[in-house]
GROMACS .gro file of N, CA, C and O in nm:
model
  452
    1MET      N    1   1.810   0.849  -3.102
    1MET     CA    2   1.702   0.937  -3.138
    1MET      C    3   1.600   0.936  -3.024
    1MET      O    4   1.559   0.831  -2.979
    2SER      N    5   1.558   1.052  -2.977
    2SER     CA    6   1.461   1.059  -2.868
    2SER      C    7   1.322   1.023  -2.919
    2SER      O    8   1.298   1.024  -3.038
    3PRO      N    9   1.227   0.992  -2.826
    3PRO     CA   10   1.095   0.949  -2.868
    3PRO      C   11   1.021   1.050  -2.955
    3PRO      O   12   0.939   1.014  -3.035
    4THR      N   13   1.053   1.176  -2.937
    4THR     CA   14   0.983   1.278  -3.015
    4THR      C   15   1.067   1.328  -3.131
    4THR      O   16   1.024   1.415  -3.205
    5SER      N   17   1.187   1.275  -3.147
    5SER     CA   18   1.273   1.320  -3.255
    5SER      C   19   1.216   1.276  -3.389
    5SER      O   20   1.148   1.176  -3.400
    6THR      N   21   1.248   1.352  -3.488
    6THR     CA   22   1.210   1.313  -3.624
    6THR      C   23   1.336   1.310  -3.708
    6THR      O   24   1.436   1.373  -3.677
    7LYS      N   25   1.329   1.232  -3.810
    7LYS     CA   26   1.443   1.219  -3.900
    7LYS      C   27   1.395   1.261  -4.039
    7LYS      O   28   1.291   1.215  -4.083
    8LYS      N   29   1.469   1.342  -4.102
    8LYS     CA   30   1.428   1.392  -4.234
    8LYS      C   31   1.475   1.296  -4.343
    8LYS      O   32   1.588   1.252  -4.344
    9ASN      N   33   1.383   1.261  -4.429
    9ASN     CA   34   1.413   1.190  -4.553
    9ASN      C   35   1.380   1.287  -4.664
    9ASN      O   36   1.298   1.378  -4.644
   10PRO      N   37   1.437   1.267  -4.779
   10PRO     CA   38   1.407   1.361  -4.887
   10PRO      C   39   1.256   1.371  -4.911
   10PRO      O   40   1.190   1.273  -4.945
   11GLY      N   41   1.200   1.488  -4.882
   11GLY     CA   42   1.061   1.513  -4.910
   11GLY      C   43   0.961   1.466  -4.806
   11GLY      O   44   0.843   1.489  -4.821
   12ARG      N   45   1.005   1.395  -4.702
   12ARG     CA   46   0.907   1.354  -4.600
   12ARG      C   47   0.974   1.340  -4.464
   12ARG      O   48   1.094   1.326  -4.452
   13GLU      N   49   0.891   1.339  -4.362
   13GLU     CA   50   0.937   1.331  -4.224
   13GLU      C   51   0.906   1.191  -4.169
   13GLU      O   52   0.800   1.136  -4.195
   14VAL      N   53   0.998   1.133  -4.093
   14VAL     CA   54   0.977   1.004  -4.030
   14VAL      C   55   0.978   1.024  -3.879
   14VAL      O   56   1.073   1.080  -3.824
   15VAL      N   57   0.873   0.981  -3.813
   15VAL     CA   58   0.860   0.996  -3.669
   15VAL      C   59   0.886   0.861  -3.604
   15VAL      O   60   0.824   0.760  -3.639
   16SER      N   61   0.976   0.857  -3.510
   16SER     CA   62   1.005   0.733  -3.437
   16SER      C   63   0.901   0.711  -3.328
   16SER      O   64   0.881   0.797  -3.242
   17LEU      N   65   0.834   0.596  -3.331
   17LEU     CA   66   0.733   0.562  -3.232
   17LEU      C   67   0.783   0.457  -3.133
   17LEU      O   68   0.706   0.408  -3.050
   18ASP      N   69   0.910   0.423  -3.141
   18ASP     CA   70   0.965   0.315  -3.058
   18ASP      C   71   0.936   0.336  -2.909
   18ASP      O   72   0.891   0.244  -2.841
   19ALA      N   73   0.963   0.454  -2.857
   19ALA     CA   74   0.944   0.478  -2.714
   19ALA      C   75   0.796   0.473  -2.676
   19ALA      O   76   0.761   0.418  -2.570
   20LEU      N   77   0.709   0.527  -2.760
   20LEU     CA   78   0.566   0.523  -2.731
   20LEU      C   79   0.512   0.380  -2.730
   20LEU      O   80   0.434   0.342  -2.642
   21VAL      N   81   0.555   0.300  -2.826
   21VAL     CA   82   0.513   0.160  -2.831
   21VAL      C   83   0.565   0.085  -2.710
   21VAL      O   84   0.493   0.006  -2.648
   22GLN      N   85   0.688   0.110  -2.671
   22GLN     CA   86   0.745   0.042  -2.555
   22GLN      C   87   0.669   0.078  -2.428
   22GLN      O   88   0.643  -0.008  -2.344
   23GLN      N   89   0.629   0.205  -2.415
   23GLN     CA   90   0.550   0.247  -2.299
   23GLN      C   91   0.419   0.169  -2.294
   23GLN      O   92   0.377   0.123  -2.188
   24LYS      N   93   0.353   0.156  -2.407
   24LYS     CA   94   0.225   0.084  -2.414
   24LYS      C   95   0.246  -0.063  -2.379
   24LYS      O   96   0.167  -0.121  -2.304
   25ARG      N   97   0.351  -0.123  -2.431
   25ARG     CA   98   0.379  -0.264  -2.400
   25ARG      C   99   0.412  -0.282  -2.252
   25ARG      O  100   0.370  -0.380  -2.191
   26ASP      N  101   0.486  -0.188  -2.195
   26ASP     CA  102   0.521  -0.197  -2.053
   26ASP      C  103   0.399  -0.185  -1.963
   26ASP      O  104   0.399  -0.234  -1.850
   27ALA      N  105   0.294  -0.119  -2.013
   27ALA     CA  106   0.172  -0.099  -1.934
   27ALA      C  107   0.072  -0.214  -1.946
   27ALA      O  108  -0.033  -0.211  -1.882
   28LEU      N  109   0.104  -0.316  -2.025
   28LEU     CA  110   0.012  -0.430  -2.039
   28LEU      C  111  -0.007  -0.500  -1.905
   28LEU      O  112   0.085  -0.506  -1.824
   29PRO      N  113  -0.128  -0.554  -1.884
   29PRO     CA  114  -0.150  -0.631  -1.760
   29PRO      C  115  -0.054  -0.750  -1.753
   29PRO      O  116  -0.015  -0.805  -1.856
   30GLU      N  117  -0.019  -0.786  -1.631
   30GLU     CA  118   0.066  -0.904  -1.610
   30GLU      C  119  -0.013  -1.029  -1.649
   30GLU      O  120  -0.136  -1.029  -1.647
   31PRO      N  121   0.056  -1.138  -1.684
   31PRO     CA  122  -0.014  -1.265  -1.709
   31PRO      C  123  -0.096  -1.304  -1.585
   31PRO      O  124  -0.061  -1.268  -1.473
   32THR      N  125  -0.205  -1.375  -1.609
   32THR     CA  126  -0.293  -1.418  -1.501
   32THR      C  127  -0.278  -1.567  -1.477
   32THR      O  128  -0.282  -1.645  -1.572
   33ASP      N  129  -0.260  -1.604  -1.350
   33ASP     CA  130  -0.253  -1.745  -1.312
   33ASP      C  131  -0.394  -1.790  -1.273
   33ASP      O  132  -0.462  -1.724  -1.195
   34TYR      N  133  -0.436  -1.902  -1.330
   34TYR     CA  134  -0.568  -1.958  -1.303
   34TYR      C  135  -0.553  -2.098  -1.244
   34TYR      O  136  -0.452  -2.166  -1.265
   35SER      N  137  -0.658  -2.141  -1.176
   35SER     CA  138  -0.666  -2.278  -1.127
   35SER      C  139  -0.812  -2.320  -1.135
   35SER      O  140  -0.900  -2.247  -1.087
   36LEU      N  141  -0.839  -2.434  -1.196
   36LEU     CA  142  -0.974  -2.487  -1.205
   36LEU      C  143  -0.967  -2.638  -1.202
   36LEU      O  144  -0.895  -2.698  -1.283
   37PHE      N  145  -1.038  -2.698  -1.109
   37PHE     CA  146  -1.042  -2.844  -1.094
   37PHE      C  147  -0.902  -2.905  -1.084
   37PHE      O  148  -0.874  -3.010  -1.141
   38GLY      N  149  -0.814  -2.835  -1.012
   38GLY     CA  150  -0.679  -2.886  -0.989
   38GLY      C  151  -0.581  -2.861  -1.102
   38GLY      O  152  -0.465  -2.899  -1.093
   39VAL      N  153  -0.625  -2.799  -1.210
   39VAL     CA  154  -0.537  -2.769  -1.323
   39VAL      C  155  -0.498  -2.622  -1.313
   39VAL      O  156  -0.585  -2.534  -1.310
   40GLU      N  157  -0.368  -2.596  -1.307
   40GLU     CA  158  -0.318  -2.459  -1.302
   40GLU      C  159  -0.260  -2.420  -1.438
   40GLU      O  160  -0.195  -2.503  -1.503
   41PHE      N  161  -0.286  -2.296  -1.478
   41PHE     CA  162  -0.235  -2.248  -1.606
   41PHE      C  163  -0.225  -2.097  -1.602
   41PHE      O  164  -0.286  -2.032  -1.517
   42THR      N  165  -0.146  -2.042  -1.691
   42THR     CA  166  -0.122  -1.898  -1.697
   42THR      C  167  -0.155  -1.848  -1.836
   42THR      O  168  -0.114  -1.909  -1.936
   43LEU      N  169  -0.229  -1.738  -1.842
   43LEU     CA  170  -0.261  -1.675  -1.970
   43LEU      C  171  -0.207  -1.532  -1.971
   43LEU      O  172  -0.229  -1.457  -1.876
   44PRO      N  173  -0.137  -1.495  -2.079
   44PRO     CA  174  -0.086  -1.359  -2.091
   44PRO      C  175  -0.199  -1.263  -2.128
   44PRO      O  176  -0.307  -1.306  -2.167
   45SER      N  177  -0.174  -1.134  -2.116
   45SER     CA  178  -0.271  -1.037  -2.166
   45SER      C  179  -0.293  -1.065  -2.314
   45SER      O  180  -0.198  -1.094  -2.387
   46MET      N  181  -0.418  -1.058  -2.357
   46MET     CA  182  -0.447  -1.080  -2.500
   46MET      C  183  -0.372  -0.980  -2.587
   46MET      O  184  -0.335  -1.010  -2.699
   47ARG      N  185  -0.350  -0.862  -2.533
   47ARG     CA  186  -0.279  -0.759  -2.610
   47ARG      C  187  -0.130  -0.790  -2.625
   47ARG      O  188  -0.062  -0.726  -2.704
   48ALA      N  189  -0.082  -0.888  -2.551
   48ALA     CA  190   0.059  -0.928  -2.562
   48ALA      C  191   0.076  -1.047  -2.657
   48ALA      O  192   0.189  -1.089  -2.682
   49LEU      N  193  -0.033  -1.098  -2.710
   49LEU     CA  194  -0.025  -1.213  -2.801
   49LEU      C  195   0.030  -1.169  -2.936
   49LEU      O  196   0.017  -1.052  -2.975
   50PRO      N  197   0.086  -1.264  -3.012
   50PRO     CA  198   0.128  -1.231  -3.149
   50PRO      C  199   0.006  -1.181  -3.230
   50PRO      O  200  -0.108  -1.220  -3.204
   51TRP      N  201   0.033  -1.098  -3.326
   51TRP     CA  202  -0.072  -1.032  -3.406
   51TRP      C  203  -0.173  -1.132  -3.461
   51TRP      O  204  -0.294  -1.108  -3.454
   52ASP      N  205  -0.129  -1.244  -3.518
   52ASP     CA  206  -0.223  -1.338  -3.580
   52ASP      C  207  -0.321  -1.395  -3.478
   52ASP      O  208  -0.436  -1.425  -3.511
   53LEU      N  209  -0.280  -1.409  -3.352
   53LEU     CA  210  -0.371  -1.457  -3.249
   53LEU      C  211  -0.461  -1.345  -3.197
   53LEU      O  212  -0.578  -1.367  -3.167
   54GLN      N  213  -0.409  -1.223  -3.190
   54GLN     CA  214  -0.490  -1.109  -3.144
   54GLN      C  215  -0.611  -1.089  -3.234
   54GLN      O  216  -0.719  -1.054  -3.187
   55GLU      N  217  -0.594  -1.112  -3.362
   55GLU     CA  218  -0.704  -1.092  -3.456
   55GLU      C  219  -0.820  -1.189  -3.430
   55GLU      O  220  -0.933  -1.161  -3.468
   56LYS      N  221  -0.794  -1.299  -3.364
   56LYS     CA  222  -0.895  -1.402  -3.343
   56LYS      C  223  -0.972  -1.389  -3.213
   56LYS      O  224  -1.075  -1.455  -3.197
   57VAL      N  225  -0.929  -1.308  -3.118
   57VAL     CA  226  -0.989  -1.309  -2.985
   57VAL      C  227  -1.118  -1.229  -2.972
   57VAL      O  228  -1.176  -1.225  -2.865
   58GLY      N  229  -1.168  -1.170  -3.079
   58GLY     CA  230  -1.293  -1.096  -3.072
   58GLY      C  231  -1.415  -1.185  -3.060
   58GLY      O  232  -1.517  -1.146  -3.006
   59ASP      N  233  -1.407  -1.306  -3.110
   59ASP     CA  234  -1.519  -1.401  -3.106
   59ASP      C  235  -1.491  -1.503  -2.997
   59ASP      O  236  -1.381  -1.556  -2.989
   60LEU      N  237  -1.592  -1.532  -2.914
   60LEU     CA  238  -1.572  -1.621  -2.800
   60LEU      C  239  -1.521  -1.758  -2.843
   60LEU      O  240  -1.430  -1.813  -2.782
   61ASN      N  241  -1.577  -1.815  -2.951
   61ASN     CA  242  -1.531  -1.946  -2.997
   61ASN      C  243  -1.386  -1.941  -3.041
   61ASN      O  244  -1.308  -2.032  -3.014
   62ASP      N  245  -1.349  -1.834  -3.111
   62ASP     CA  246  -1.210  -1.818  -3.152
   62ASP      C  247  -1.120  -1.797  -3.031
   62ASP      O  248  -1.006  -1.843  -3.028
   63THR      N  249  -1.172  -1.727  -2.928
   63THR     CA  250  -1.094  -1.704  -2.808
   63THR      C  251  -1.059  -1.837  -2.741
   63THR      O  252  -0.946  -1.857  -2.696
   64ILE      N  253  -1.154  -1.929  -2.737
   64ILE     CA  254  -1.127  -2.061  -2.680
   64ILE      C  255  -1.019  -2.132  -2.762
   64ILE      O  256  -0.929  -2.194  -2.706
   65GLY      N  257  -1.025  -2.119  -2.894
   65GLY     CA  258  -0.921  -2.178  -2.979
   65GLY      C  259  -0.785  -2.116  -2.956
   65GLY      O  260  -0.684  -2.185  -2.950
   66VAL      N  261  -0.783  -1.984  -2.941
   66VAL     CA  262  -0.657  -1.914  -2.913
   66VAL      C  263  -0.603  -1.958  -2.777
   66VAL      O  264  -0.483  -1.984  -2.763
   67MET      N  265  -0.692  -1.970  -2.680
   67MET     CA  266  -0.650  -2.014  -2.547
   67MET      C  267  -0.583  -2.152  -2.555
   67MET      O  268  -0.477  -2.174  -2.497
   68ALA      N  269  -0.644  -2.242  -2.631
   68ALA     CA  270  -0.586  -2.376  -2.648
   68ALA      C  271  -0.449  -2.366  -2.716
   68ALA      O  272  -0.356  -2.437  -2.678
   69GLU      N  273  -0.436  -2.277  -2.813
   69GLU     CA  274  -0.308  -2.260  -2.882
   69GLU      C  275  -0.202  -2.203  -2.789
   69GLU      O  276  -0.087  -2.245  -2.789
   70VAL      N  277  -0.240  -2.106  -2.706
   70VAL     CA  278  -0.147  -2.044  -2.612
   70VAL      C  279  -0.102  -2.144  -2.506
   70VAL      O  280   0.016  -2.151  -2.471
   71LEU      N  281  -0.196  -2.224  -2.455
   71LEU     CA  282  -0.164  -2.319  -2.348
   71LEU      C  283  -0.091  -2.443  -2.397
   71LEU      O  284  -0.015  -2.504  -2.322
   72GLY      N  285  -0.114  -2.482  -2.520
   72GLY     CA  286  -0.048  -2.600  -2.576
   72GLY      C  287  -0.130  -2.727  -2.557
   72GLY      O  288  -0.218  -2.736  -2.471
   73LYS      N  289  -0.100  -2.825  -2.639
   73LYS     CA  290  -0.176  -2.951  -2.642
   73LYS      C  291  -0.173  -3.025  -2.510
   73LYS      O  292  -0.274  -3.081  -2.467
   74ASP      N  293  -0.059  -3.029  -2.443
   74ASP     CA  294  -0.049  -3.103  -2.317
   74ASP      C  295  -0.141  -3.045  -2.210
   74ASP      O  296  -0.209  -3.119  -2.139
   75LYS      N  297  -0.144  -2.913  -2.199
   75LYS     CA  298  -0.230  -2.849  -2.099
   75LYS      C  299  -0.377  -2.869  -2.134
   75LYS      O  300  -0.460  -2.895  -2.046
   76VAL      N  301  -0.410  -2.862  -2.262
   76VAL     CA  302  -0.549  -2.884  -2.305
   76VAL      C  303  -0.591  -3.027  -2.272
   76VAL      O  304  -0.701  -3.050  -2.222
   77ARG      N  305  -0.502  -3.124  -2.295
   77ARG     CA  306  -0.533  -3.264  -2.260
   77ARG      C  307  -0.557  -3.277  -2.110
   77ARG      O  308  -0.648  -3.347  -2.066
   78GLU      N  309  -0.474  -3.208  -2.031
   78GLU     CA  310  -0.491  -3.210  -1.886
   78GLU      C  311  -0.628  -3.153  -1.846
   78GLU      O  312  -0.694  -3.204  -1.755
   79MET      N  313  -0.670  -3.048  -1.914
   79MET     CA  314  -0.800  -2.987  -1.887
   79MET      C  315  -0.914  -3.084  -1.919
   79MET      O  316  -1.009  -3.099  -1.841
   80TYR      N  317  -0.905  -3.147  -2.035
   80TYR     CA  318  -1.009  -3.245  -2.072
   80TYR      C  319  -1.013  -3.360  -1.972
   80TYR      O  320  -1.120  -3.405  -1.932
   81LYS      N  321  -0.896  -3.403  -1.932
   81LYS     CA  322  -0.886  -3.513  -1.835
   81LYS      C  323  -0.950  -3.474  -1.701
   81LYS      O  324  -1.007  -3.558  -1.633
   82ALA      N  325  -0.939  -3.345  -1.665
   82ALA     CA  326  -0.997  -3.296  -1.540
   82ALA      C  327  -1.148  -3.277  -1.550
   82ALA      O  328  -1.214  -3.245  -1.452
   83GLY      N  329  -1.203  -3.295  -1.669
   83GLY     CA  330  -1.347  -3.285  -1.688
   83GLY      C  331  -1.398  -3.149  -1.732
   83GLY      O  332  -1.516  -3.120  -1.718
   84TYR      N  333  -1.311  -3.065  -1.785
   84TYR     CA  334  -1.355  -2.934  -1.832
   84TYR      C  335  -1.464  -2.953  -1.937
   84TYR      O  336  -1.459  -3.042  -2.021
   85GLN      N  337  -1.563  -2.864  -1.934
   85GLN     CA  338  -1.670  -2.861  -2.033
   85GLN      C  339  -1.664  -2.730  -2.109
   85GLN      O  340  -1.596  -2.636  -2.066
   86LEU      N  341  -1.739  -2.722  -2.218
   86LEU     CA  342  -1.738  -2.600  -2.299
   86LEU      C  343  -1.774  -2.478  -2.216
   86LEU      O  344  -1.712  -2.372  -2.227
   87GLY      N  345  -1.873  -2.490  -2.129
   87GLY     CA  346  -1.911  -2.378  -2.043
   87GLY      C  347  -1.798  -2.332  -1.954
   87GLY      O  348  -1.784  -2.212  -1.927
   88ASP      N  349  -1.715  -2.426  -1.908
   88ASP     CA  350  -1.599  -2.391  -1.825
   88ASP      C  351  -1.500  -2.309  -1.906
   88ASP      O  352  -1.443  -2.210  -1.858
   89LEU      N  353  -1.479  -2.350  -2.031
   89LEU     CA  354  -1.386  -2.278  -2.118
   89LEU      C  355  -1.438  -2.138  -2.148
   89LEU      O  356  -1.360  -2.043  -2.158
   90GLU      N  357  -1.570  -2.125  -2.161
   90GLU     CA  358  -1.629  -1.993  -2.183
   90GLU      C  359  -1.605  -1.901  -2.064
   90GLU      O  360  -1.575  -1.784  -2.081
   91VAL      N  361  -1.617  -1.956  -1.943
   91VAL     CA  362  -1.592  -1.876  -1.822
   91VAL      C  363  -1.447  -1.827  -1.822
   91VAL      O  364  -1.419  -1.710  -1.795
   92ILE      N  365  -1.355  -1.916  -1.854
   92ILE     CA  366  -1.213  -1.880  -1.860
   92ILE      C  367  -1.192  -1.773  -1.966
   92ILE      O  368  -1.126  -1.671  -1.941
   93ALA      N  369  -1.246  -1.795  -2.085
   93ALA     CA  370  -1.226  -1.701  -2.196
   93ALA      C  371  -1.281  -1.563  -2.163
   93ALA      O  372  -1.216  -1.461  -2.191
   94LEU      N  373  -1.399  -1.557  -2.102
   94LEU     CA  374  -1.458  -1.427  -2.067
   94LEU      C  375  -1.375  -1.355  -1.960
   94LEU      O  376  -1.353  -1.233  -1.969
   95ASP      N  377  -1.327  -1.430  -1.861
   95ASP     CA  378  -1.243  -1.368  -1.758
   95ASP      C  379  -1.112  -1.320  -1.818
   95ASP      O  380  -1.062  -1.213  -1.784
   96TRP      N  381  -1.056  -1.400  -1.908
   96TRP     CA  382  -0.930  -1.364  -1.976
   96TRP      C  383  -0.949  -1.235  -2.054
   96TRP      O  384  -0.865  -1.145  -2.049
   97GLN      N  385  -1.062  -1.224  -2.128
   97GLN     CA  386  -1.089  -1.102  -2.202
   97GLN      C  387  -1.098  -0.983  -2.106
   97GLN      O  388  -1.039  -0.877  -2.132
   98LYS      N  389  -1.171  -0.999  -1.997
   98LYS     CA  390  -1.191  -0.891  -1.900
   98LYS      C  391  -1.056  -0.847  -1.841
   98LYS      O  392  -1.026  -0.729  -1.833
   99ARG      N  393  -0.975  -0.942  -1.800
   99ARG     CA  394  -0.845  -0.909  -1.739
   99ARG      C  395  -0.747  -0.850  -1.839
   99ARG      O  396  -0.650  -0.787  -1.801
  100SER      N  397  -0.774  -0.873  -1.968
  100SER     CA  398  -0.690  -0.817  -2.073
  100SER      C  399  -0.736  -0.677  -2.113
  100SER      O  400  -0.678  -0.615  -2.200
  101GLY      N  401  -0.844  -0.631  -2.049
  101GLY     CA  402  -0.895  -0.498  -2.079
  101GLY      C  403  -0.985  -0.494  -2.201
  101GLY      O  404  -1.003  -0.389  -2.262
  102LEU      N  405  -1.041  -0.609  -2.238
  102LEU     CA  406  -1.129  -0.617  -2.354
  102LEU      C  407  -1.270  -0.653  -2.311
  102LEU      O  408  -1.289  -0.722  -2.212
  103GLU      N  409  -1.366  -0.609  -2.387
  103GLU     CA  410  -1.504  -0.651  -2.368
  103GLU      C  411  -1.528  -0.769  -2.462
  103GLU      O  412  -1.464  -0.780  -2.566
  104SER      N  413  -1.621  -0.853  -2.428
  104SER     CA  414  -1.657  -0.965  -2.514
  104SER      C  415  -1.694  -0.910  -2.652
  104SER      O  416  -1.770  -0.815  -2.664
  105GLY      N  417  -1.635  -0.967  -2.755
  105GLY     CA  418  -1.662  -0.924  -2.892
  105GLY      C  419  -1.566  -0.818  -2.944
  105GLY      O  420  -1.573  -0.779  -3.058
  106GLU      N  421  -1.473  -0.773  -2.861
  106GLU     CA  422  -1.376  -0.672  -2.902
  106GLU      C  423  -1.242  -0.739  -2.929
  106GLU      O  424  -1.188  -0.806  -2.843
  107SER      N  425  -1.191  -0.723  -3.046
  107SER     CA  426  -1.061  -0.778  -3.080
  107SER      C  427  -0.953  -0.681  -3.038
  107SER      O  428  -0.963  -0.562  -3.064
  108SER      N  429  -0.850  -0.733  -2.974
  108SER     CA  430  -0.740  -0.645  -2.930
  108SER      C  431  -0.664  -0.590  -3.050
  108SER      O  432  -0.604  -0.484  -3.043
  109ALA      N  433  -0.668  -0.659  -3.163
  109ALA     CA  434  -0.598  -0.612  -3.280
  109ALA      C  435  -0.670  -0.494  -3.344
  109ALA      O  436  -0.609  -0.413  -3.412
  110SER      N  437  -0.802  -0.482  -3.319
  110SER     CA  438  -0.874  -0.373  -3.381
  110SER      C  439  -0.908  -0.261  -3.284
  110SER      O  440  -0.967  -0.162  -3.322
  111SER      N  441  -0.872  -0.279  -3.157
  111SER     CA  442  -0.903  -0.175  -3.059
  111SER      C  443  -0.807  -0.059  -3.072
  111SER      O  444  -0.702  -0.070  -3.131
  112ALA      N  445  -0.845   0.050  -3.015
  112ALA     CA  446  -0.757   0.167  -3.017
  112ALA      C  447  -0.637   0.137  -2.929
  112ALA      O  448  -0.644   0.143  -2.809
  113SER      N  449  -0.526   0.103  -2.989
  113SER     CA  450  -0.408   0.066  -2.912
  113SER      C  451  -0.301   0.170  -2.927
  113SER      O  452  -0.283   0.229  -3.023
   0.00000   0.00000   0.00000
């Protein structure tokens, strides 16, 4: 079925959005590689996160929590060991939001996608 094809069901029309969604996903920013105080890590576009995590990235504190979840416990321990402070995590979270095409306070799950 082509991206604009429709399939008839009794009494209603079904429009396939598969190709449109794939185009949008293909256009997502590439993951970003970061380095701070000798710790290297990679964060994907927030719009590429699973839905339950996307819903949380609108609030800066939640974004830091999501970042920790995405990076995993070992990487977070490495960050703490390197002396990361809350302000450092805020800088990372804000840059991550910006590179994901979001403004601070905008959830990717609620944005016009």
